[in-house]
Coordinates of C-alpha atoms in Angstrom, one line a residue:
Chain A
M7 CA 10.9 39.4 25.5
K8 CA 12.4 36.5 23.6
K9 CA 15.5 36.5 25.9
S10 CA 13.3 36.4 29.1
S11 CA 11.2 33.5 27.7
N12 CA 14.4 31.7 26.7
F13 CA 15.7 32.1 30.2
G14 CA 12.5 30.8 31.7
A15 CA 12.6 27.8 29.5
K16 CA 16.2 27.1 30.4
L17 CA 15.5 27.5 34.1
T18 CA 12.5 25.1 34.0
I19 CA 14.6 22.5 32.1
S20 CA 17.4 22.9 34.6
L21 CA 15.1 22.5 37.6
I22 CA 13.5 19.4 36.1
S23 CA 16.9 18.0 35.2
I24 CA 18.1 18.6 38.8
M25 CA 15.0 17.0 40.2
L26 CA 15.4 13.9 37.9
L27 CA 19.2 13.6 38.3
T28 CA 19.4 14.1 42.1
P29 CA 18.1 10.7 43.2
I30 CA 20.4 9.0 40.6
V31 CA 23.4 10.9 41.8
A32 CA 22.5 10.3 45.4
T33 CA 22.0 6.6 44.7
L34 CA 25.4 6.4 42.8
A35 CA 27.1 8.2 45.7
Y36 CA 25.5 5.9 48.2
S37 CA 26.6 2.8 46.2
L38 CA 30.2 4.2 46.4
S39 CA 30.1 5.3 50.0
T40 CA 31.9 3.5 52.8
S41 CA 29.3 5.0 55.2
W42 CA 26.7 7.8 54.8
V43 CA 24.5 8.0 57.9
K44 CA 24.8 11.2 59.9
T45 CA 26.8 13.4 57.5
I46 CA 25.8 15.6 54.6
L47 CA 28.4 13.9 52.3
P48 CA 29.6 10.3 52.4
T49 CA 32.5 9.7 54.8
G50 CA 34.5 7.8 52.2
L51 CA 34.3 6.2 48.7
T52 CA 34.7 2.5 47.9
F53 CA 34.0 -0.1 45.3
H54 CA 33.5 -2.6 48.1
W55 CA 29.7 -2.9 47.6
Y56 CA 30.1 -3.5 43.9
V57 CA 32.5 -6.4 44.7
V58 CA 30.1 -7.7 47.3
L59 CA 27.1 -7.6 44.9
T60 CA 28.8 -9.1 41.9
S61 CA 30.3 -11.9 43.9
S62 CA 26.9 -12.8 45.5
P63 CA 25.7 -16.2 44.3
S64 CA 22.2 -14.7 43.8
F65 CA 23.3 -11.8 41.4
L66 CA 24.2 -13.6 38.2
P67 CA 21.2 -16.0 38.3
A68 CA 18.9 -13.1 38.8
V69 CA 20.4 -11.2 35.8
L70 CA 20.1 -14.3 33.7
R71 CA 16.5 -15.0 34.8
S72 CA 15.5 -11.4 33.9
F73 CA 17.4 -11.6 30.6
G74 CA 15.8 -14.9 29.8
V75 CA 12.3 -13.6 30.6
G76 CA 13.0 -10.5 28.4
V77 CA 14.3 -12.6 25.4
A78 CA 11.5 -15.1 25.7
T79 CA 8.8 -12.4 25.8
V80 CA 10.3 -10.8 22.7
I81 CA 10.4 -14.1 20.8
V82 CA 6.8 -14.9 21.7
S83 CA 5.7 -11.3 20.8
M84 CA 7.4 -11.6 17.5
V85 CA 6.0 -15.0 16.7
I86 CA 2.4 -14.3 17.8
F87 CA 1.9 -10.6 17.1
L88 CA 4.2 -9.7 14.2
P89 CA 2.3 -11.7 11.6
V90 CA -1.0 -10.6 13.1
I91 CA -0.1 -6.9 13.0
F92 CA 1.2 -7.3 9.4
Y93 CA -2.0 -9.1 8.3
I94 CA -4.3 -6.5 9.9
N95 CA -2.4 -3.6 8.5
V96 CA -2.1 -5.1 5.0
Y97 CA -5.3 -7.0 4.5
E98 CA -7.8 -6.2 7.2
P99 CA -7.4 -2.6 8.3
K100 CA -11.0 -2.6 9.7
L101 CA -9.7 -4.9 12.5
K102 CA -7.3 -2.1 13.7
A103 CA -10.0 -0.6 15.9
K104 CA -10.5 -4.0 17.6
M105 CA -6.7 -4.3 18.0
R106 CA -6.5 -0.9 19.5
F107 CA -9.1 -1.9 22.1
L108 CA -7.1 -5.1 22.9
T109 CA -4.0 -3.0 23.5
I110 CA -5.8 -0.8 26.0
I111 CA -6.8 -3.8 28.2
P112 CA -3.4 -4.2 29.9
F113 CA -3.6 -0.6 31.0
T114 CA -7.1 -0.9 32.4
I115 CA -6.8 -4.1 34.4
P116 CA -4.6 -3.8 37.5
G117 CA -1.7 -6.3 37.8
I118 CA -3.1 -8.0 40.8
V119 CA -6.4 -8.6 39.1
L120 CA -4.7 -9.9 36.0
V121 CA -2.5 -12.3 37.9
T122 CA -5.4 -13.5 40.1
G123 CA -7.4 -14.2 37.0
L124 CA -4.6 -16.0 35.3
V125 CA -3.8 -18.1 38.3
Q126 CA -7.4 -19.2 38.6
L127 CA -7.6 -19.8 34.9
Y128 CA -4.4 -21.9 34.5
A129 CA -4.2 -23.4 38.1
N130 CA -5.7 -26.8 37.0
L131 CA -4.0 -26.9 33.6
P132 CA -0.7 -28.8 33.2
I133 CA 1.1 -25.6 31.9
P134 CA 4.3 -24.6 33.7
K135 CA 3.9 -21.3 35.5
I136 CA 6.9 -19.8 33.7
V137 CA 5.1 -20.3 30.4
V138 CA 2.0 -18.5 31.7
L139 CA 4.3 -15.7 33.0
I140 CA 5.9 -15.3 29.6
L141 CA 2.5 -15.2 27.9
T142 CA 1.2 -12.7 30.5
L143 CA 4.2 -10.4 30.0
T144 CA 3.7 -10.7 26.2
A145 CA 0.1 -9.5 26.6
I146 CA 1.1 -6.8 29.0
N147 CA 3.7 -5.5 26.6
L148 CA 1.4 -5.7 23.6
P149 CA 0.6 -2.0 23.6
S150 CA 4.2 -0.9 23.1
F151 CA 4.9 -3.7 20.6
Y152 CA 1.8 -3.0 18.6
Q153 CA 2.2 0.7 18.5
S154 CA 5.9 0.5 17.3
L155 CA 4.9 -1.8 14.5
N156 CA 1.6 -0.1 13.6
N157 CA 3.4 3.2 13.0
V158 CA 5.9 1.7 10.7
F159 CA 3.2 0.2 8.5
M160 CA 1.8 3.7 7.8
G161 CA 2.8 5.7 4.7
R162 CA 3.8 2.8 2.4
D163 CA 1.8 0.4 0.3
F164 CA 3.0 -2.8 2.0
R165 CA 0.3 -4.9 0.4
A166 CA 1.4 -3.9 -3.1
M167 CA 5.1 -4.6 -2.1
F168 CA 4.2 -8.0 -0.7
E169 CA 2.2 -8.9 -3.8
Q170 CA 4.8 -7.5 -6.1
A171 CA 7.5 -9.7 -4.5
Q172 CA 5.3 -12.8 -5.1
L173 CA 4.7 -11.8 -8.7
L174 CA 8.5 -11.7 -9.1
G175 CA 8.7 -15.3 -8.0
E176 CA 8.9 -15.2 -4.2
S177 CA 6.8 -17.4 -2.0
P178 CA 4.6 -15.6 0.6
V179 CA 7.1 -16.4 3.3
G180 CA 10.0 -15.3 1.1
A181 CA 8.2 -12.1 0.3
F182 CA 7.7 -11.4 4.0
M183 CA 11.3 -12.1 5.0
H184 CA 13.0 -10.4 2.1
V185 CA 10.8 -7.5 1.3
I186 CA 8.5 -6.7 4.3
L187 CA 10.9 -7.3 7.2
P188 CA 13.8 -5.2 5.9
N189 CA 11.4 -2.3 5.4
I190 CA 9.8 -2.5 8.9
R191 CA 13.1 -3.1 10.6
S192 CA 13.2 0.1 12.6
G193 CA 9.6 -0.5 14.0
V194 CA 10.4 -4.2 14.8
L195 CA 13.6 -3.1 16.6
V196 CA 11.9 -0.4 18.6
G197 CA 9.1 -2.9 19.5
M198 CA 11.6 -5.6 20.5
L199 CA 13.6 -3.2 22.7
L200 CA 10.5 -1.8 24.4
T201 CA 9.1 -5.3 25.0
F202 CA 12.4 -6.5 26.3
T203 CA 12.8 -3.6 28.7
G204 CA 9.2 -4.0 29.9
A205 CA 9.6 -7.7 30.6
F206 CA 13.1 -7.3 32.0
S207 CA 12.0 -4.7 34.5
E208 CA 8.6 -6.2 35.4
Y209 CA 8.0 -6.8 39.1
V210 CA 4.4 -7.0 40.2
V211 CA 3.2 -9.8 38.0
T212 CA 6.4 -11.9 38.3
N213 CA 6.5 -11.5 42.1
I214 CA 2.9 -12.4 42.7
F215 CA 2.9 -15.2 40.1
L216 CA 6.2 -16.9 41.0
G217 CA 7.6 -15.0 43.9
G218 CA 10.6 -16.6 45.6
E219 CA 10.6 -19.5 43.1
F220 CA 12.0 -17.3 40.4
E221 CA 14.0 -14.4 41.6
T222 CA 14.4 -11.9 38.8
L223 CA 16.8 -8.9 39.0
K224 CA 13.9 -6.6 40.1
I225 CA 12.8 -9.0 42.9
Y226 CA 16.4 -9.4 44.0
M227 CA 16.8 -5.7 44.0
Y228 CA 13.9 -5.1 46.3
R229 CA 15.0 -7.9 48.6
L230 CA 18.5 -6.6 48.8
M231 CA 17.4 -3.1 49.6
S232 CA 15.8 -4.3 52.8
V233 CA 18.9 -6.1 53.8
N234 CA 21.8 -4.0 52.6
G235 CA 21.1 -0.5 51.4
N236 CA 24.5 0.0 49.8
A237 CA 24.4 -3.2 47.8
G238 CA 20.8 -2.4 46.9
S239 CA 22.0 1.0 45.5
V240 CA 24.7 -0.8 43.5
L241 CA 22.1 -3.0 41.9
T242 CA 19.9 0.0 41.2
I243 CA 22.8 1.8 39.5
I244 CA 23.6 -1.3 37.4
Y245 CA 20.0 -1.7 36.5
F246 CA 19.7 2.0 35.6
G247 CA 22.9 1.7 33.5
F248 CA 21.4 -1.3 31.6
L249 CA 18.1 0.6 30.9
M250 CA 20.2 3.6 29.8
I251 CA 21.9 1.5 27.2
I252 CA 18.5 0.2 26.0
S253 CA 17.2 3.8 25.8
F254 CA 20.3 4.9 23.9
L255 CA 19.7 2.1 21.4
L256 CA 16.0 3.2 21.1
I257 CA 16.9 6.8 20.5
K258 CA 19.5 5.7 17.8
T259 CA 16.9 3.5 16.2
V260 CA 14.1 6.1 16.2
H261 CA 16.5 8.8 15.1
G262 CA 17.6 6.6 12.1
K263 CA 13.9 6.1 11.3
K264 CA 13.2 9.9 11.3
I265 CA 16.1 10.4 8.9
D266 CA 14.6 7.8 6.6
Q267 CA 11.2 9.6 6.7
R268 CA 12.8 12.9 5.9
K269 CA 14.2 11.4 2.8
E270 CA 10.7 10.7 1.6
Chain B
M11 CA -3.9 -14.0 -34.0
D12 CA -4.2 -16.6 -31.1
N13 CA -5.7 -15.8 -27.7
L14 CA -3.1 -15.7 -24.9
V15 CA -5.7 -15.3 -22.2
N16 CA -9.2 -16.8 -22.0
V17 CA -11.4 -15.9 -19.1
E18 CA -14.4 -18.2 -18.9
D19 CA -17.4 -17.7 -16.6
L20 CA -15.3 -15.8 -14.0
S21 CA -17.3 -15.0 -10.9
I22 CA -15.9 -13.4 -7.8
N23 CA -17.7 -12.8 -4.5
F24 CA -16.5 -10.7 -1.5
G25 CA -18.5 -12.2 1.3
K26 CA -22.1 -12.0 0.2
L27 CA -21.3 -9.3 -2.4
N28 CA -21.1 -10.5 -6.0
V29 CA -18.4 -8.4 -7.6
I30 CA -17.8 -10.2 -10.9
S31 CA -20.6 -12.2 -12.5
E32 CA -19.9 -15.0 -15.0
M33 CA -17.5 -12.9 -17.0
N34 CA -16.1 -14.0 -20.4
F35 CA -13.4 -12.4 -22.5
N36 CA -10.3 -13.2 -24.5
I37 CA -7.0 -11.3 -24.9
K38 CA -5.1 -11.7 -28.1
Q39 CA -1.4 -12.5 -28.1
G40 CA 0.9 -9.5 -28.5
T41 CA -1.8 -6.8 -28.1
L42 CA -2.4 -4.1 -25.6
T43 CA -5.9 -4.5 -24.2
S44 CA -7.5 -2.0 -21.9
I45 CA -10.1 -2.8 -19.3
L46 CA -12.1 0.4 -19.1
G47 CA -14.8 1.3 -16.7
P48 CA -15.8 3.5 -13.8
S49 CA -14.3 3.2 -10.4
G50 CA -15.9 0.3 -8.4
G51 CA -16.8 -1.5 -11.6
G52 CA -14.6 -4.6 -10.9
K53 CA -11.7 -3.9 -13.2
T54 CA -8.9 -4.3 -10.6
T55 CA -10.6 -7.3 -9.2
V56 CA -10.5 -9.1 -12.6
L57 CA -6.8 -8.1 -13.0
R58 CA -5.9 -9.4 -9.6
A59 CA -7.7 -12.7 -10.3
I60 CA -5.6 -13.0 -13.5
A61 CA -2.4 -12.2 -11.5
G62 CA -3.3 -14.9 -8.9
L63 CA -3.7 -12.3 -6.1
N64 CA -7.3 -13.2 -5.7
Q65 CA -7.8 -17.0 -5.4
N66 CA -11.3 -17.0 -4.2
I67 CA -12.9 -17.3 -7.6
T68 CA -15.0 -19.6 -9.7
G69 CA -14.7 -20.1 -13.4
K70 CA -11.6 -20.6 -15.4
I71 CA -8.6 -18.6 -16.4
L72 CA -6.4 -19.9 -19.2
L73 CA -3.0 -18.5 -20.0
D74 CA -1.5 -19.8 -23.3
G75 CA -3.9 -22.7 -23.1
Q76 CA -2.8 -23.7 -19.5
D77 CA -5.4 -23.6 -16.7
I78 CA -3.9 -21.2 -14.2
T79 CA -7.1 -20.6 -12.2
H80 CA -5.6 -21.9 -8.9
L81 CA -1.9 -21.5 -9.6
P82 CA -0.1 -19.4 -7.0
A83 CA 0.9 -15.9 -8.2
N84 CA 4.7 -16.7 -8.0
K85 CA 4.2 -19.6 -10.5
R86 CA 2.3 -17.8 -13.3
N87 CA 5.0 -15.7 -15.0
I88 CA 2.7 -12.7 -15.1
G89 CA 4.1 -9.3 -14.3
M90 CA 2.1 -6.5 -12.7
I91 CA 2.6 -2.7 -12.4
F92 CA 0.7 -1.1 -9.5
Q93 CA -0.5 2.5 -9.2
S94 CA 1.6 2.9 -6.0
Y95 CA 4.7 1.6 -7.9
A96 CA 5.4 -1.0 -5.2
L97 CA 9.1 -0.4 -5.4
F98 CA 11.1 -1.9 -2.5
P99 CA 12.5 1.2 -0.6
N100 CA 15.5 -0.7 0.8
L101 CA 16.8 -1.5 -2.6
S102 CA 18.4 0.8 -5.2
V103 CA 16.9 1.2 -8.7
S104 CA 19.2 -1.6 -10.2
E105 CA 18.6 -3.9 -7.2
N106 CA 14.8 -3.4 -7.6
I107 CA 15.1 -4.3 -11.3
A108 CA 17.3 -7.3 -10.5
Y109 CA 15.1 -8.6 -7.7
G110 CA 13.1 -11.1 -9.7
L111 CA 16.1 -12.5 -11.6
K112 CA 17.9 -13.0 -8.3
V113 CA 14.8 -14.9 -7.0
Q114 CA 15.1 -17.1 -10.1
K115 CA 18.8 -17.6 -9.2
K116 CA 20.1 -16.5 -12.6
P117 CA 23.9 -16.1 -13.0
Q118 CA 25.1 -12.6 -11.9
A119 CA 26.5 -11.8 -15.3
E120 CA 23.2 -12.5 -16.9
I121 CA 21.4 -10.4 -14.3
N122 CA 23.8 -7.5 -14.8
A123 CA 23.3 -7.6 -18.6
A124 CA 19.5 -7.7 -18.4
V125 CA 19.3 -4.9 -15.8
N126 CA 21.6 -2.7 -17.8
E127 CA 19.5 -3.3 -20.9
M128 CA 16.3 -2.4 -19.1
L129 CA 17.9 0.7 -17.5
A130 CA 18.8 1.9 -21.0
L131 CA 15.4 1.1 -22.3
V132 CA 13.6 3.2 -19.7
G133 CA 16.3 5.9 -19.6
M134 CA 17.3 5.4 -16.0
E135 CA 21.0 4.5 -16.3
Q136 CA 22.0 7.7 -14.4
K137 CA 19.8 6.7 -11.5
K138 CA 20.8 3.1 -11.2
D139 CA 22.2 3.5 -7.7
T140 CA 19.5 5.8 -6.4
Y141 CA 16.9 4.7 -3.9
P142 CA 13.2 4.9 -4.7
D143 CA 12.5 7.6 -2.1
D144 CA 14.8 9.9 -4.0
L145 CA 13.0 9.5 -7.4
S146 CA 10.0 11.4 -8.8
G147 CA 6.7 9.7 -9.5
G148 CA 7.4 9.3 -13.2
Q149 CA 10.9 7.8 -12.5
K150 CA 9.5 5.4 -10.0
Q151 CA 7.0 4.1 -12.5
R152 CA 9.7 3.7 -15.1
V153 CA 11.7 1.5 -12.6
A154 CA 8.5 -0.5 -11.9
I155 CA 8.0 -1.0 -15.7
A156 CA 11.6 -2.1 -16.1
R157 CA 11.4 -4.4 -13.1
A158 CA 8.3 -6.1 -14.5
M159 CA 9.6 -6.3 -18.1
V160 CA 13.0 -7.7 -17.2
M161 CA 11.3 -10.9 -16.2
E162 CA 10.0 -11.3 -19.8
P163 CA 6.5 -12.2 -18.5
K164 CA 4.0 -13.9 -20.7
L165 CA 1.5 -11.2 -19.7
L166 CA 2.0 -7.8 -18.2
L167 CA -0.8 -6.3 -16.1
L168 CA -1.0 -2.6 -15.5
D169 CA -3.4 -1.4 -12.8
E170 CA -4.1 2.3 -13.4
P171 CA -0.3 2.8 -13.4
F172 CA -0.4 6.5 -14.2
S173 CA -3.2 7.7 -12.0
A174 CA -0.9 9.3 -9.5
L175 CA 1.1 11.2 -12.1
D176 CA 0.5 14.7 -13.6
A177 CA -1.1 15.0 -17.1
K178 CA 2.1 15.6 -19.0
I179 CA 4.1 12.7 -17.5
R180 CA 1.0 10.5 -17.9
V181 CA 0.8 11.1 -21.6
E182 CA 4.6 10.6 -22.0
L183 CA 4.6 7.3 -20.1
R184 CA 1.6 5.9 -21.8
N185 CA 3.2 6.5 -25.2
Q186 CA 6.3 4.8 -23.9
I187 CA 4.3 1.8 -22.6
K188 CA 2.9 1.4 -26.1
H189 CA 6.3 1.7 -27.6
Y190 CA 7.7 -1.0 -25.2
Q191 CA 4.8 -3.2 -26.0
E192 CA 5.3 -3.0 -29.7
K193 CA 9.1 -3.3 -29.4
L194 CA 9.1 -6.3 -27.1
G195 CA 5.9 -7.9 -28.2
I196 CA 4.6 -8.3 -24.6
T197 CA 0.9 -8.9 -24.2
M198 CA -0.5 -6.3 -21.9
I199 CA -3.7 -5.7 -20.0
F200 CA -4.1 -2.1 -19.0
V201 CA -6.7 -1.1 -16.4
T202 CA -8.0 2.5 -16.6
H203 CA -11.0 4.6 -15.9
D204 CA -9.8 7.2 -18.4
Q205 CA -11.5 6.6 -21.8
A206 CA -9.1 9.0 -23.7
E207 CA -6.1 7.0 -22.3
A208 CA -7.7 3.7 -23.3
I209 CA -8.6 4.9 -26.8
A210 CA -5.1 6.4 -27.3
I211 CA -3.0 3.3 -26.7
S212 CA -5.2 0.2 -27.0
D213 CA -5.5 -2.4 -29.7
D214 CA -8.6 -3.7 -28.0
I215 CA -10.9 -2.3 -25.3
I216 CA -13.1 -4.2 -22.8
V217 CA -15.7 -1.8 -21.3
M218 CA -16.8 -3.1 -17.9
N219 CA -19.4 -2.1 -15.4
D220 CA -21.0 -3.7 -12.4
G221 CA -18.8 -6.8 -12.8
Q222 CA -19.8 -7.5 -16.4
V223 CA -18.3 -6.9 -19.8
Q224 CA -20.4 -4.3 -21.6
Q225 CA -18.6 -4.4 -24.9
Q226 CA -15.3 -5.6 -26.3
G227 CA -13.8 -4.3 -29.5
S228 CA -11.3 -2.0 -31.1
P229 CA -11.2 1.6 -30.0
M230 CA -12.9 2.7 -33.1
E231 CA -15.7 0.1 -32.7
I232 CA -16.2 1.1 -29.1
Y233 CA -16.3 4.8 -29.9
A234 CA -18.3 4.7 -33.2
A235 CA -20.7 2.0 -32.4
P236 CA -21.4 1.6 -28.7
Q237 CA -23.6 -1.4 -28.0
N238 CA -25.6 -0.1 -25.1
L239 CA -26.4 3.1 -23.2
F240 CA -23.7 2.5 -20.6
V241 CA -20.9 2.4 -23.2
A242 CA -22.4 5.3 -25.1
N243 CA -22.5 7.4 -21.9
F244 CA -19.1 6.3 -20.8
I245 CA -17.2 6.6 -24.1
G246 CA -17.1 10.0 -25.7
N247 CA -19.7 12.7 -25.3
H248 CA -22.5 11.2 -27.4
N249 CA -25.9 12.7 -27.8
I250 CA -28.3 10.0 -26.6
L251 CA -31.8 10.5 -28.1
S252 CA -35.0 8.7 -28.2
G253 CA -36.6 7.7 -31.5
Q254 CA -39.4 10.2 -30.8
E255 CA -36.9 13.1 -30.4
L256 CA -35.2 12.1 -33.7
V257 CA -38.6 12.1 -35.4
K258 CA -39.2 15.6 -34.1
L259 CA -35.8 16.6 -35.6
G260 CA -37.1 15.3 -39.0
L261 CA -35.4 11.9 -39.2
K262 CA -37.2 8.9 -40.7
N263 CA -36.7 5.2 -40.2
V264 CA -36.4 5.4 -36.5
Q265 CA -38.6 3.8 -33.9
G266 CA -40.0 5.9 -31.1
T267 CA -39.4 3.5 -28.3
L268 CA -35.7 2.9 -29.1
K269 CA -32.6 4.8 -28.1
Y270 CA -30.0 6.2 -30.6
V271 CA -26.6 7.8 -30.3
V272 CA -25.2 10.6 -32.4
R273 CA -21.6 11.6 -32.0
P274 CA -21.2 15.4 -31.4
E275 CA -18.6 15.9 -34.2
L276 CA -20.9 14.5 -36.9
F277 CA -23.2 17.5 -37.2
E278 CA -22.3 19.4 -40.4
R279 CA -22.3 23.1 -41.1
A280 CA -24.0 24.3 -44.4
E281 CA -20.6 25.0 -46.0
N282 CA -19.4 21.4 -45.5
H283 CA -22.6 19.7 -46.1
L284 CA -23.4 17.8 -49.3
Q285 CA -27.1 17.8 -50.0
S286 CA -28.6 14.4 -49.6
S287 CA -32.1 13.0 -49.2
D288 CA -30.8 11.0 -46.2
S289 CA -29.9 14.1 -44.2
V290 CA -32.0 16.5 -42.2
A291 CA -31.5 20.2 -41.6
I292 CA -31.8 21.2 -37.9
T293 CA -32.3 24.8 -37.0
G294 CA -31.8 26.1 -33.5
T295 CA -29.9 28.5 -31.3
V296 CA -26.4 28.2 -30.0
Q297 CA -26.7 28.3 -26.2
S298 CA -23.1 28.1 -25.1
A299 CA -19.5 27.3 -26.2
S300 CA -16.8 25.6 -24.3
I301 CA -13.2 25.4 -25.4
L302 CA -11.8 21.8 -25.0
G303 CA -8.3 22.6 -26.3
D304 CA -8.3 21.2 -29.8
R305 CA -12.1 21.3 -30.0
V306 CA -15.0 23.6 -29.2
Q307 CA -18.1 22.1 -27.7
Y308 CA -21.5 23.9 -28.3
L309 CA -24.8 23.4 -26.6
F310 CA -27.3 23.8 -29.4
E311 CA -31.0 24.0 -28.7
S312 CA -32.9 22.8 -31.7
A313 CA -36.3 24.3 -32.8
P314 CA -38.3 21.4 -31.2
G315 CA -36.5 22.2 -27.9
I316 CA -34.1 19.2 -28.0
M317 CA -30.7 20.1 -26.6
L318 CA -27.8 18.7 -28.7
K319 CA -24.1 18.6 -28.0
V320 CA -22.1 19.7 -31.1
E321 CA -18.3 19.7 -31.5
N322 CA -16.1 21.3 -34.0
L323 CA -12.3 21.5 -34.4
N324 CA -11.0 24.6 -32.8
H325 CA -9.6 26.0 -36.1
A326 CA -13.0 25.7 -37.8
K327 CA -15.3 28.8 -38.2
P328 CA -16.9 29.2 -34.8
L329 CA -20.6 29.2 -34.1
T330 CA -21.9 32.4 -32.5
V331 CA -23.4 32.0 -29.1
G332 CA -27.0 33.3 -29.2
A333 CA -27.2 33.2 -33.0
K334 CA -29.6 31.1 -35.0
E335 CA -27.8 28.4 -37.0
T336 CA -28.7 25.5 -39.2
L337 CA -26.8 22.2 -38.8
Y338 CA -27.2 19.0 -40.9
L339 CA -27.3 15.4 -39.7
H340 CA -27.0 12.4 -42.0
S341 CA -29.1 9.4 -41.0
K342 CA -26.1 7.1 -41.4
Y343 CA -24.6 8.7 -38.3
V344 CA -27.6 7.8 -36.1
K345 CA -26.8 4.5 -34.4
E346 CA -29.3 2.5 -32.4
V347 CA -28.2 1.3 -29.0
G348 CA -29.5 -1.4 -26.7
A349 CA -30.7 -0.5 -23.2

């Protein structure tokens, strides 16, 4: 009985893995193929499309733009939301219900509605569009940032720790930097990585908001795929590899956190 | 003995709610004073105001003659021990103890010497490199005590520090706290809702309720002569009787409209009683007996139908449940209390 259910589980996992991996393997194969049109397998393998893509004048600027948007969104999230989440968790836990409601809004409003609203709101204000974009991405990524940090504040009396540090001579800022921050490090790191990934890979809002004026990696990827399928596949693989590294870092971070919790 | 702390007309509001109302009390230098009262009575709020963790106050707090009412917590030189220990989980035991000295930028050699001295005092030398998550509750509280005391604070505040610990460790630690206080001469304010704990270790007790001081005095004063019904109810297990009830029991010189307290251990058996014109004999039936460890508590229904709590030491000759007995009460043990 146990053996058969084990087999069933293994079979299910194998089928799901094949389903998930097939497109990636196919895209990788296509990015390495000389030609793959009327045959079952590619007619030949080459790194030509990798060379073509990486030597394209549009590639590096697109990577840097996406990277810049990701880093800026993380910084803004940290500056705006980290103190707020700390304050709510430590001094005003009653506000957590309102905060949870706020974090649901990005899920409930479609991207197109959000962007249209923001464009109308900020159209006549002298604020650069890129700033509005960063703030929008910060708001969109609030749910993951909030949840990562909110979880880490549970289970310890951070208020007492914060106050104890001050009684031992620290200023409030010093107490936050030297006592609170080191003890919420894993949550902050997970929140930063999720926010960065979300902003780095965002397409809808950026495209509608700035479009051709500001070609990020994701916009470049979609444009390239309509022009050159092989180069588009190369970009997809590079993009996938980058996200895999981020995911690996996340797993490492969360795993480390679980070990810490087990110690308790 | 000089006062180290003077609290004058302290009032604290949380929004529209008045939590502390024009409170006045003094703490003598080098003593351990307990603030005792039920949960929600404002004890911790007062402690936090003294520590500088609640700045939204009116009135005045003086420490060693200096007005510290609006001084930030990090400038007061007041230590505090929290119920949740508030140890920093990312630092080892010795790093936790050294934290405040490092903030003060003391020389490393001085820090090491002070930390080692504190580790020895609280018996945690073997655990100096251990992290807080790997310590028991009692060990964590020892580290918290060491971390606070190494700063040589003018005043050490303890906010129900033993509430989360089991009874045996609690008794052991409270005795140690008293020992450290006497050895180092640190003035301490100890917040607790446990009257036995307060009576056991305090030089002075402030009984608080509804944001006001009900009575301040030595443990014996508080126990033997409660000033009002709240203190009488909260401290000990006193019989609270009206003057009319005492008249029915045969006592004279009491007024019917007033309230009086009689401690349960002050009823005498015939064999211990010295005949006196100031004492009355009360006959009645023993309704029940409860063993309280070192004492036995009886519910004794007197002939006029007034129920009395009577306590004897456990080794004394027991009263028999259901039997008729005669107990004696001396009028000097009957104390009038205010409303």
